[in-house]
mmCIF file of C-alpha atoms in Angstrom:
data_model
loop_
_atom_site.group_PDB
_atom_site.id
_atom_site.type_symbol
_atom_site.label_atom_id
_atom_site.label_comp_id
_atom_site.label_asym_id
_atom_site.label_seq_id
_atom_site.Cartn_x
_atom_site.Cartn_y
_atom_site.Cartn_z
ATOM 1 C CA UNK A 29 49.733 13.436 4.011
ATOM 2 C CA UNK A 30 47.436 16.387 4.721
ATOM 3 C CA UNK A 31 43.678 16.039 4.538
ATOM 4 C CA UNK A 32 42.374 17.545 1.298
ATOM 5 C CA UNK A 33 39.469 19.924 0.933
ATOM 6 C CA UNK A 34 37.384 17.163 -0.670
ATOM 7 C CA UNK A 35 38.164 14.816 2.225
ATOM 8 C CA UNK A 36 37.233 17.484 4.775
ATOM 9 C CA UNK A 37 33.902 18.045 2.994
ATOM 10 C CA UNK A 38 33.365 14.290 3.031
ATOM 11 C CA UNK A 39 33.889 14.217 6.801
ATOM 12 C CA UNK A 40 31.281 16.944 7.247
ATOM 13 C CA UNK A 41 28.909 14.826 5.201
ATOM 14 C CA UNK A 42 29.817 11.660 7.151
ATOM 15 C CA UNK A 43 28.992 13.413 10.432
ATOM 16 C CA UNK A 44 25.601 14.441 9.042
ATOM 17 C CA UNK A 45 24.960 10.854 7.960
ATOM 18 C CA UNK A 46 25.984 9.528 11.377
ATOM 19 C CA UNK A 47 23.294 11.622 13.042
ATOM 20 C CA UNK A 48 20.681 9.558 11.149
ATOM 21 C CA UNK A 49 21.559 6.505 13.215
ATOM 22 C CA UNK A 50 19.925 5.635 16.540
ATOM 23 C CA UNK A 51 21.532 6.293 19.914
ATOM 24 C CA UNK A 52 22.075 3.092 21.836
ATOM 25 C CA UNK A 53 24.609 0.388 22.631
ATOM 26 C CA UNK A 54 26.460 1.163 19.399
ATOM 27 C CA UNK A 55 27.820 4.586 18.382
ATOM 28 C CA UNK A 56 26.371 6.722 15.617
ATOM 29 C CA UNK A 57 28.830 6.459 12.721
ATOM 30 C CA UNK A 58 28.809 7.735 9.146
ATOM 31 C CA UNK A 59 31.063 6.954 6.173
ATOM 32 C CA UNK A 60 31.739 8.381 2.721
ATOM 33 C CA UNK A 61 33.759 6.615 -0.004
ATOM 34 C CA UNK A 62 35.692 8.928 -2.343
ATOM 35 C CA UNK A 63 37.266 8.145 -5.702
ATOM 36 C CA UNK A 64 40.984 8.960 -6.201
ATOM 37 C CA UNK A 65 39.782 12.194 -7.828
ATOM 38 C CA UNK A 66 37.719 13.144 -4.753
ATOM 39 C CA UNK A 67 34.279 12.310 -6.145
ATOM 40 C CA UNK A 68 31.708 10.694 -3.855
ATOM 41 C CA UNK A 69 31.244 7.033 -4.777
ATOM 42 C CA UNK A 70 29.027 5.868 -1.920
ATOM 43 C CA UNK A 71 27.704 6.772 1.528
ATOM 44 C CA UNK A 72 26.487 4.844 4.541
ATOM 45 C CA UNK A 73 25.681 5.029 8.241
ATOM 46 C CA UNK A 74 25.121 2.569 11.045
ATOM 47 C CA UNK A 75 21.399 1.895 11.430
ATOM 48 C CA UNK A 76 21.517 0.077 14.763
ATOM 49 C CA UNK A 77 22.684 -3.014 16.576
ATOM 50 C CA UNK A 78 23.102 -6.038 14.296
ATOM 51 C CA UNK A 79 23.052 -4.018 11.055
ATOM 52 C CA UNK A 80 26.103 -3.373 8.831
ATOM 53 C CA UNK A 81 28.515 -0.783 10.149
ATOM 54 C CA UNK A 82 28.809 2.499 8.278
ATOM 55 C CA UNK A 83 31.862 1.480 6.239
ATOM 56 C CA UNK A 84 30.316 -1.805 5.137
ATOM 57 C CA UNK A 85 27.000 -0.100 4.370
ATOM 58 C CA UNK A 86 28.838 2.288 2.044
ATOM 59 C CA UNK A 87 30.959 -0.432 0.425
ATOM 60 C CA UNK A 88 27.881 -2.581 -0.202
ATOM 61 C CA UNK A 89 26.465 0.163 -2.437
ATOM 62 C CA UNK A 90 29.385 -0.303 -4.842
ATOM 63 C CA UNK A 91 30.047 -2.937 -7.489
ATOM 64 C CA UNK A 92 32.868 -5.406 -6.699
ATOM 65 C CA UNK A 93 36.223 -3.736 -7.248
ATOM 66 C CA UNK A 94 34.792 -0.223 -7.430
ATOM 67 C CA UNK A 95 36.447 0.801 -4.143
ATOM 68 C CA UNK A 96 39.967 -0.161 -5.234
ATOM 69 C CA UNK A 97 42.263 2.820 -4.715
ATOM 70 C CA UNK A 98 39.461 4.810 -3.024
ATOM 71 C CA UNK A 99 39.484 6.804 0.211
ATOM 72 C CA UNK A 100 37.129 5.977 3.075
ATOM 73 C CA UNK A 101 36.164 8.900 5.309
ATOM 74 C CA UNK A 102 34.661 7.678 8.587
ATOM 75 C CA UNK A 103 33.607 9.432 11.783
ATOM 76 C CA UNK A 104 35.021 6.693 14.070
ATOM 77 C CA UNK A 105 38.096 4.471 13.714
ATOM 78 C CA UNK A 106 37.096 1.330 11.740
ATOM 79 C CA UNK A 107 36.524 -1.517 14.170
ATOM 80 C CA UNK A 108 38.887 -4.452 14.444
ATOM 81 C CA UNK A 109 36.747 -7.221 15.889
ATOM 82 C CA UNK A 110 34.045 -9.691 14.941
ATOM 83 C CA UNK A 111 30.734 -9.270 16.745
ATOM 84 C CA UNK A 112 27.383 -9.496 15.022
ATOM 85 C CA UNK A 113 29.250 -8.163 12.002
ATOM 86 C CA UNK A 114 32.829 -8.613 10.808
ATOM 87 C CA UNK A 115 35.719 -6.172 11.342
ATOM 88 C CA UNK A 116 35.361 -3.042 9.213
ATOM 89 C CA UNK A 117 39.146 -2.635 8.961
ATOM 90 C CA UNK A 118 39.329 -5.983 7.171
ATOM 91 C CA UNK A 119 36.395 -5.116 4.905
ATOM 92 C CA UNK A 120 38.166 -1.931 3.806
ATOM 93 C CA UNK A 121 41.413 -3.810 3.175
ATOM 94 C CA UNK A 122 39.669 -6.517 1.155
ATOM 95 C CA UNK A 123 37.828 -3.865 -0.885
ATOM 96 C CA UNK A 124 41.151 -2.363 -1.907
ATOM 97 C CA UNK A 125 40.691 0.984 -0.173
ATOM 98 C CA UNK A 126 43.995 2.876 -0.303
ATOM 99 C CA UNK A 127 43.384 5.594 2.278
ATOM 100 C CA UNK A 128 41.267 5.974 5.431
ATOM 101 C CA UNK A 129 40.515 9.201 7.276
ATOM 102 C CA UNK A 130 38.661 9.093 10.573
ATOM 103 C CA UNK A 131 37.739 11.559 13.318
ATOM 104 C CA UNK A 132 37.976 9.691 16.645
ATOM 105 C CA UNK A 133 39.804 6.631 17.950
ATOM 106 C CA UNK A 134 37.626 3.700 18.957
ATOM 107 C CA UNK A 135 38.021 3.433 22.773
ATOM 108 C CA UNK A 136 37.075 -0.248 22.959
ATOM 109 C CA UNK A 137 39.692 -2.737 24.127
ATOM 110 C CA UNK A 138 38.245 -5.319 21.743
ATOM 111 C CA UNK A 139 36.958 -3.144 18.909
ATOM 112 C CA UNK A 140 39.891 -0.697 18.811
ATOM 113 C CA UNK A 141 43.093 -1.132 16.849
ATOM 114 C CA UNK A 142 41.585 -0.856 13.388
ATOM 115 C CA UNK A 143 43.997 1.897 12.366
ATOM 116 C CA UNK A 144 47.026 -0.270 13.171
ATOM 117 C CA UNK A 145 45.576 -3.137 11.184
ATOM 118 C CA UNK A 146 44.983 -0.866 8.204
ATOM 119 C CA UNK A 147 48.516 0.542 8.329
ATOM 120 C CA UNK A 148 49.965 -2.955 8.585
ATOM 121 C CA UNK A 149 48.161 -3.768 5.333
ATOM 122 C CA UNK A 150 49.690 -0.749 3.596
ATOM 123 C CA UNK A 151 46.661 1.557 3.850
ATOM 124 C CA UNK A 152 47.365 5.261 4.434
ATOM 125 C CA UNK A 153 45.578 6.394 7.625
ATOM 126 C CA UNK A 154 44.894 9.877 8.998
ATOM 127 C CA UNK A 155 43.098 10.487 12.306
ATOM 128 C CA UNK A 156 41.632 13.504 14.071
ATOM 129 C CA UNK A 157 39.805 15.201 11.198
ATOM 130 C CA UNK A 158 36.908 17.184 12.732
ATOM 131 C CA UNK A 159 37.395 15.320 16.009
ATOM 132 C CA UNK A 160 35.648 18.031 18.017
ATOM 133 C CA UNK A 161 32.478 17.794 15.931
ATOM 134 C CA UNK A 162 32.545 14.004 16.132
ATOM 135 C CA UNK A 163 32.964 14.156 19.900
ATOM 136 C CA UNK A 164 29.966 16.475 20.144
ATOM 137 C CA UNK A 165 27.917 13.812 18.355
ATOM 138 C CA UNK A 166 28.969 10.724 20.322
ATOM 139 C CA UNK A 167 30.453 12.180 23.499
ATOM 140 C CA UNK A 168 27.863 10.461 25.690
ATOM 141 C CA UNK A 169 28.623 7.117 24.049
ATOM 142 C CA UNK A 170 32.355 7.614 24.610
ATOM 143 C CA UNK A 171 31.745 8.415 28.276
ATOM 144 C CA UNK A 172 29.515 5.364 28.648
ATOM 145 C CA UNK A 173 32.244 3.195 27.085
ATOM 146 C CA UNK A 174 34.830 4.553 29.508
ATOM 147 C CA UNK A 175 32.700 4.299 32.652
ATOM 148 C CA UNK A 176 30.614 1.244 31.843
ATOM 149 C CA UNK A 177 27.484 3.243 32.677
ATOM 150 C CA UNK A 178 25.616 6.279 31.362
ATOM 151 C CA UNK A 179 26.835 9.821 31.815
ATOM 152 C CA UNK A 180 24.766 11.038 34.788
ATOM 153 C CA UNK A 181 23.428 14.526 35.379
ATOM 154 C CA UNK A 182 21.903 15.241 38.801
ATOM 155 C CA UNK A 183 19.489 18.188 38.812
ATOM 156 C CA UNK A 184 17.649 20.021 41.539
ATOM 157 C CA UNK A 185 15.919 23.348 42.093
ATOM 158 C CA UNK A 186 16.435 25.264 45.312
ATOM 159 C CA UNK A 187 15.803 28.507 47.114
ATOM 160 C CA UNK A 188 18.809 30.743 47.651
ATOM 161 C CA UNK A 189 19.047 29.310 51.178
ATOM 162 C CA UNK A 190 19.267 25.747 49.871
ATOM 163 C CA UNK A 191 15.713 24.477 50.333
ATOM 164 C CA UNK A 192 13.882 22.299 47.820
ATOM 165 C CA UNK A 193 10.439 22.956 49.314
ATOM 166 C CA UNK A 194 8.614 24.849 52.026
ATOM 167 C CA UNK A 195 8.109 23.125 55.363
ATOM 168 C CA UNK A 196 4.630 21.950 54.326
ATOM 169 C CA UNK A 197 6.181 20.165 51.343
ATOM 170 C CA UNK A 198 4.988 22.549 48.616
ATOM 171 C CA UNK A 199 7.594 23.271 45.937
ATOM 172 C CA UNK A 200 5.755 24.484 42.809
ATOM 173 C CA UNK A 201 7.176 26.730 41.747
ATOM 174 C CA UNK A 202 10.470 27.698 43.376
ATOM 175 C CA UNK A 203 12.003 28.664 40.041
ATOM 176 C CA UNK A 204 10.520 30.666 37.181
ATOM 177 C CA UNK A 205 9.365 29.848 33.637
ATOM 178 C CA UNK A 206 12.799 30.324 32.049
ATOM 179 C CA UNK A 207 14.350 27.753 34.388
ATOM 180 C CA UNK A 208 11.542 25.279 33.824
ATOM 181 C CA UNK A 209 11.854 25.617 30.043
ATOM 182 C CA UNK A 210 15.606 25.023 30.340
ATOM 183 C CA UNK A 211 14.971 21.847 32.346
ATOM 184 C CA UNK A 212 12.663 20.497 29.662
ATOM 185 C CA UNK A 213 15.228 21.185 26.928
ATOM 186 C CA UNK A 214 17.796 19.261 28.930
ATOM 187 C CA UNK A 215 15.346 16.419 29.577
ATOM 188 C CA UNK A 216 14.807 16.146 25.819
ATOM 189 C CA UNK A 217 18.561 15.778 25.289
ATOM 190 C CA UNK A 218 18.811 12.818 27.701
ATOM 191 C CA UNK A 219 18.190 9.158 26.956
ATOM 192 C CA UNK A 220 16.491 8.488 30.296
ATOM 193 C CA UNK A 221 15.126 10.436 33.267
ATOM 194 C CA UNK A 222 15.083 9.028 36.806
ATOM 195 C CA UNK A 223 13.033 9.770 39.916
ATOM 196 C CA UNK A 224 12.418 7.946 43.160
ATOM 197 C CA UNK A 225 9.136 6.384 44.167
ATOM 198 C CA UNK A 226 8.725 9.118 46.761
ATOM 199 C CA UNK A 227 8.570 11.751 44.015
ATOM 200 C CA UNK A 228 6.114 9.644 42.019
ATOM 201 C CA UNK A 229 3.803 9.309 45.011
ATOM 202 C CA UNK A 230 4.099 12.937 46.121
ATOM 203 C CA UNK A 231 4.050 14.799 42.782
ATOM 204 C CA UNK A 232 2.761 12.295 40.178
ATOM 205 C CA UNK A 233 5.175 13.603 37.491
ATOM 206 C CA UNK A 234 4.679 12.698 33.820
ATOM 207 C CA UNK A 235 8.481 12.734 33.245
ATOM 208 C CA UNK A 236 7.998 14.020 29.723
ATOM 209 C CA UNK A 237 10.023 16.762 28.034
ATOM 210 C CA UNK A 238 7.583 19.504 27.157
ATOM 211 C CA UNK A 239 7.910 22.246 24.559
ATOM 212 C CA UNK A 240 5.284 24.827 25.419
ATOM 213 C CA UNK A 241 1.921 23.087 25.211
ATOM 214 C CA UNK A 242 3.321 20.119 23.293
ATOM 215 C CA UNK A 243 6.089 17.568 23.653
ATOM 216 C CA UNK A 244 9.631 17.612 22.366
ATOM 217 C CA UNK A 245 10.223 15.207 19.479
ATOM 218 C CA UNK A 246 12.636 13.182 21.629
ATOM 219 C CA UNK A 247 11.399 11.868 24.963
ATOM 220 C CA UNK A 248 13.628 10.340 27.650
ATOM 221 C CA UNK A 249 12.755 6.877 28.927
ATOM 222 C CA UNK A 250 11.241 7.234 32.434
ATOM 223 C CA UNK A 251 13.028 5.388 35.241
ATOM 224 C CA UNK A 252 11.499 4.908 38.697
ATOM 225 C CA UNK A 253 13.780 3.749 41.532
ATOM 226 C CA UNK A 254 12.508 2.469 44.874
ATOM 227 C CA UNK A 255 10.570 -0.254 46.623
ATOM 228 C CA UNK A 256 7.160 1.407 46.928
ATOM 229 C CA UNK A 257 4.596 0.510 44.292
ATOM 230 C CA UNK A 258 3.736 2.981 41.554
ATOM 231 C CA UNK A 259 -0.063 3.410 41.281
ATOM 232 C CA UNK A 260 -1.727 1.951 38.217
ATOM 233 C CA UNK A 261 -3.099 5.375 37.259
ATOM 234 C CA UNK A 262 0.189 7.263 37.756
ATOM 235 C CA UNK A 263 1.002 9.817 35.063
ATOM 236 C CA UNK A 264 4.344 8.147 34.367
ATOM 237 C CA UNK A 265 2.495 5.060 33.102
ATOM 238 C CA UNK A 266 1.054 7.220 30.296
ATOM 239 C CA UNK A 267 4.499 8.268 29.111
ATOM 240 C CA UNK A 268 5.300 7.718 25.387
ATOM 241 C CA UNK A 269 7.894 5.137 26.527
ATOM 242 C CA UNK A 270 7.235 2.224 28.865
ATOM 243 C CA UNK A 271 8.708 3.106 32.278
ATOM 244 C CA UNK A 272 11.533 1.064 33.777
ATOM 245 C CA UNK A 273 10.999 0.179 37.440
ATOM 246 C CA UNK A 274 13.866 -0.771 39.770
ATOM 247 C CA UNK A 275 12.923 -2.144 43.193
ATOM 248 C CA UNK A 276 16.376 -1.619 44.675
ATOM 249 C CA UNK A 277 18.657 0.842 46.453
ATOM 250 C CA UNK A 278 21.674 -0.382 44.485
ATOM 251 C CA UNK A 279 22.223 2.549 42.130
ATOM 252 C CA UNK A 280 25.267 0.964 40.497
ATOM 253 C CA UNK A 281 23.147 -2.027 39.506
ATOM 254 C CA UNK A 282 20.538 0.332 38.083
ATOM 255 C CA UNK A 283 22.969 2.311 35.946
ATOM 256 C CA UNK A 284 24.720 -0.859 34.797
ATOM 257 C CA UNK A 285 21.391 -2.239 33.577
ATOM 258 C CA UNK A 286 20.570 1.050 31.855
ATOM 259 C CA UNK A 287 23.951 0.911 30.127
ATOM 260 C CA UNK A 288 23.192 -2.606 28.879
ATOM 261 C CA UNK A 289 19.970 -1.225 27.374
ATOM 262 C CA UNK A 290 21.889 1.404 25.399
ATOM 263 C CA UNK A 291 21.190 4.373 27.678
ATOM 264 C CA UNK A 292 24.104 6.777 27.241
ATOM 265 C CA UNK A 293 22.867 9.707 29.329
ATOM 266 C CA UNK A 294 20.725 9.727 32.475
ATOM 267 C CA UNK A 295 18.998 12.824 33.880
ATOM 268 C CA UNK A 296 18.329 12.376 37.612
ATOM 269 C CA UNK A 297 15.419 14.570 38.667
ATOM 270 C CA UNK A 298 14.115 12.919 41.777
ATOM 271 C CA UNK A 299 13.769 14.657 45.106
ATOM 272 C CA UNK A 300 16.500 15.265 47.702
ATOM 273 C CA UNK A 301 16.706 11.586 48.688
ATOM 274 C CA UNK A 302 17.545 10.301 45.219
ATOM 275 C CA UNK A 303 19.765 13.246 44.282
ATOM 276 C CA UNK A 304 21.729 12.820 47.514
ATOM 277 C CA UNK A 305 22.085 9.074 46.945
ATOM 278 C CA UNK A 306 23.589 9.594 43.492
ATOM 279 C CA UNK A 307 25.995 12.237 44.790
ATOM 280 C CA UNK A 308 26.988 10.087 47.776
ATOM 281 C CA UNK A 309 27.642 7.119 45.490
ATOM 282 C CA UNK A 310 29.992 9.159 43.299
ATOM 283 C CA UNK A 311 27.542 8.844 40.412
ATOM 284 C CA UNK A 312 27.118 12.518 39.559
ATOM 285 C CA UNK A 313 29.145 13.432 36.497
ATOM 286 C CA UNK A 314 27.415 16.797 36.261
ATOM 287 C CA UNK A 315 25.322 18.846 38.657
ATOM 288 C CA UNK A 316 22.619 21.300 37.617
ATOM 289 C CA UNK A 317 21.503 23.496 40.521
ATOM 290 C CA UNK A 318 18.709 25.927 39.651
ATOM 291 C CA UNK A 319 18.842 28.672 42.307
ATOM 292 C CA UNK A 320 15.853 30.948 42.839
ATOM 293 C CA UNK A 321 15.996 34.296 44.669
ATOM 294 C CA UNK A 322 13.584 33.246 47.394
ATOM 295 C CA UNK A 323 14.019 32.354 51.066
ATOM 296 C CA UNK A 324 12.162 29.406 52.564
ATOM 297 C CA UNK A 325 14.014 28.385 55.715
ATOM 298 C CA UNK A 326 12.908 25.186 57.409
ATOM 299 C CA UNK A 327 14.186 21.663 57.049
ATOM 300 C CA UNK A 328 13.441 20.718 53.428
ATOM 301 C CA UNK A 329 17.022 20.784 52.151
ATOM 302 C CA UNK A 330 17.807 20.313 48.464
ATOM 303 C CA UNK A 331 20.447 17.746 49.450
ATOM 304 C CA UNK A 332 20.474 15.613 52.565
ATOM 305 C CA UNK A 333 23.182 13.172 53.668
ATOM 306 C CA UNK A 334 25.866 12.754 50.997
ATOM 307 C CA UNK A 335 28.409 11.106 53.285
ATOM 308 C CA UNK A 336 30.267 14.281 54.270
ATOM 309 C CA UNK A 337 31.006 14.406 58.000
ATOM 310 C CA UNK A 338 33.572 17.236 58.011
ATOM 311 C CA UNK A 339 34.743 20.035 55.746
ATOM 312 C CA UNK A 340 37.735 17.919 54.722
ATOM 313 C CA UNK A 341 35.348 15.476 53.066
ATOM 314 C CA UNK A 342 33.412 18.084 51.093
ATOM 315 C CA UNK A 343 32.561 17.247 47.501
ATOM 316 C CA UNK A 344 34.309 20.075 45.688
ATOM 317 C CA UNK A 345 32.902 21.183 42.344
ATOM 318 C CA UNK A 346 34.380 22.885 39.314
ATOM 319 C CA UNK A 347 31.806 25.279 37.892
ATOM 320 C CA UNK A 348 31.540 25.079 34.116
ATOM 321 C CA UNK A 349 29.088 27.951 33.811
ATOM 322 C CA UNK A 350 26.842 30.306 35.763
ATOM 323 C CA UNK A 351 23.794 30.762 33.541
ATOM 324 C CA UNK A 352 21.197 33.480 34.294
ATOM 325 C CA UNK A 353 17.622 32.326 33.583
ATOM 326 C CA UNK A 354 15.295 35.227 34.192
ATOM 327 C CA UNK A 355 15.582 35.999 37.926
ATOM 328 C CA UNK A 356 17.107 32.555 38.585
ATOM 329 C CA UNK A 357 20.688 31.349 38.283
ATOM 330 C CA UNK A 358 21.773 27.931 37.019
ATOM 331 C CA UNK A 359 25.049 26.486 38.308
ATOM 332 C CA UNK A 360 26.462 23.886 35.920
ATOM 333 C CA UNK A 361 29.300 22.005 37.593
ATOM 334 C CA UNK A 362 31.163 18.721 37.832
ATOM 335 C CA UNK A 363 33.143 17.108 40.653
ATOM 336 C CA UNK A 364 36.642 18.572 40.898
ATOM 337 C CA UNK A 365 39.389 15.994 40.162
ATOM 338 C CA UNK A 366 41.084 16.379 43.556
ATOM 339 C CA UNK A 367 37.806 15.718 45.351
ATOM 340 C CA UNK A 368 36.926 12.662 43.295
ATOM 341 C CA UNK A 369 40.243 11.008 42.545
ATOM 342 C CA UNK A 370 39.385 8.171 44.963
ATOM 343 C CA UNK A 371 36.113 7.477 43.162
ATOM 344 C CA UNK A 372 36.035 5.955 39.710
ATOM 345 C CA UNK A 373 32.337 6.764 39.415
ATOM 346 C CA UNK A 374 32.874 10.527 39.126
ATOM 347 C CA UNK A 375 34.509 12.522 36.361
#
């Protein structure tokens, strides 16, 4: 049965509702309950871990029996497991819902399977409505579910000859204002931003996402990785969020812990040592290389040892986009499948 115009409008509304929910361990999900005539009966969205899921939030706004014969329009396949809350598929069945339309399948081994349960109970189910828009909303969460860690972007700025700084260590500013503004927009889109202790000690970064003279509404959680102590008066300690400190070189342990905290996307902006470590570990899902038309020469390379000893071992990249930013050029790329097939940590 084709999706009706009223059901499609309801999905657009459900996606808008989903965006009200917090990013974290659980996905952002919205739901709209329609009468058999296509009128909106109730709406709901997931408000965070431990709270009712979107479908149950919408159903709870209705009187008992009011959802019988109704259609539930949901941005994610109704779950099929009992966690802090019960299975939404069962709640819809018990409410008498006759039809369910959802955008994306639930990727969870435990939580998935809600559509099959609904069909087995005689409920009409349609999937894929506005899937692209739903993926744009929770794509990072889906990636985190698949990998068991956040989606990781590794960023650096370099001269056209591949240097991150002059030989005396100075690096401000290799790139121009347009590139720096682009970096801050991308910081604001991430859940967390990571640097090494060497960067903290050398540059004292605030790790905020700035918008002109102010701050973006959303700020990434600052993450500092390394064994050296961060000074008590460091700028990162004045960040709007409490910094997370990891006294370890085990990057997989770091990203696993961040995942457990609900971090879906990590923006790595440390110096060459940290960037190289993430690339070498196969933990770079995306690379952002800001290239400035300057020559520096010397030994301060943007990347150091990434475990490549010969050309056969090169980390090949697929370029998604070459983006001009004033006089600079941004390369947006991800590891090519053939180069990373041996490594589950790369996409």
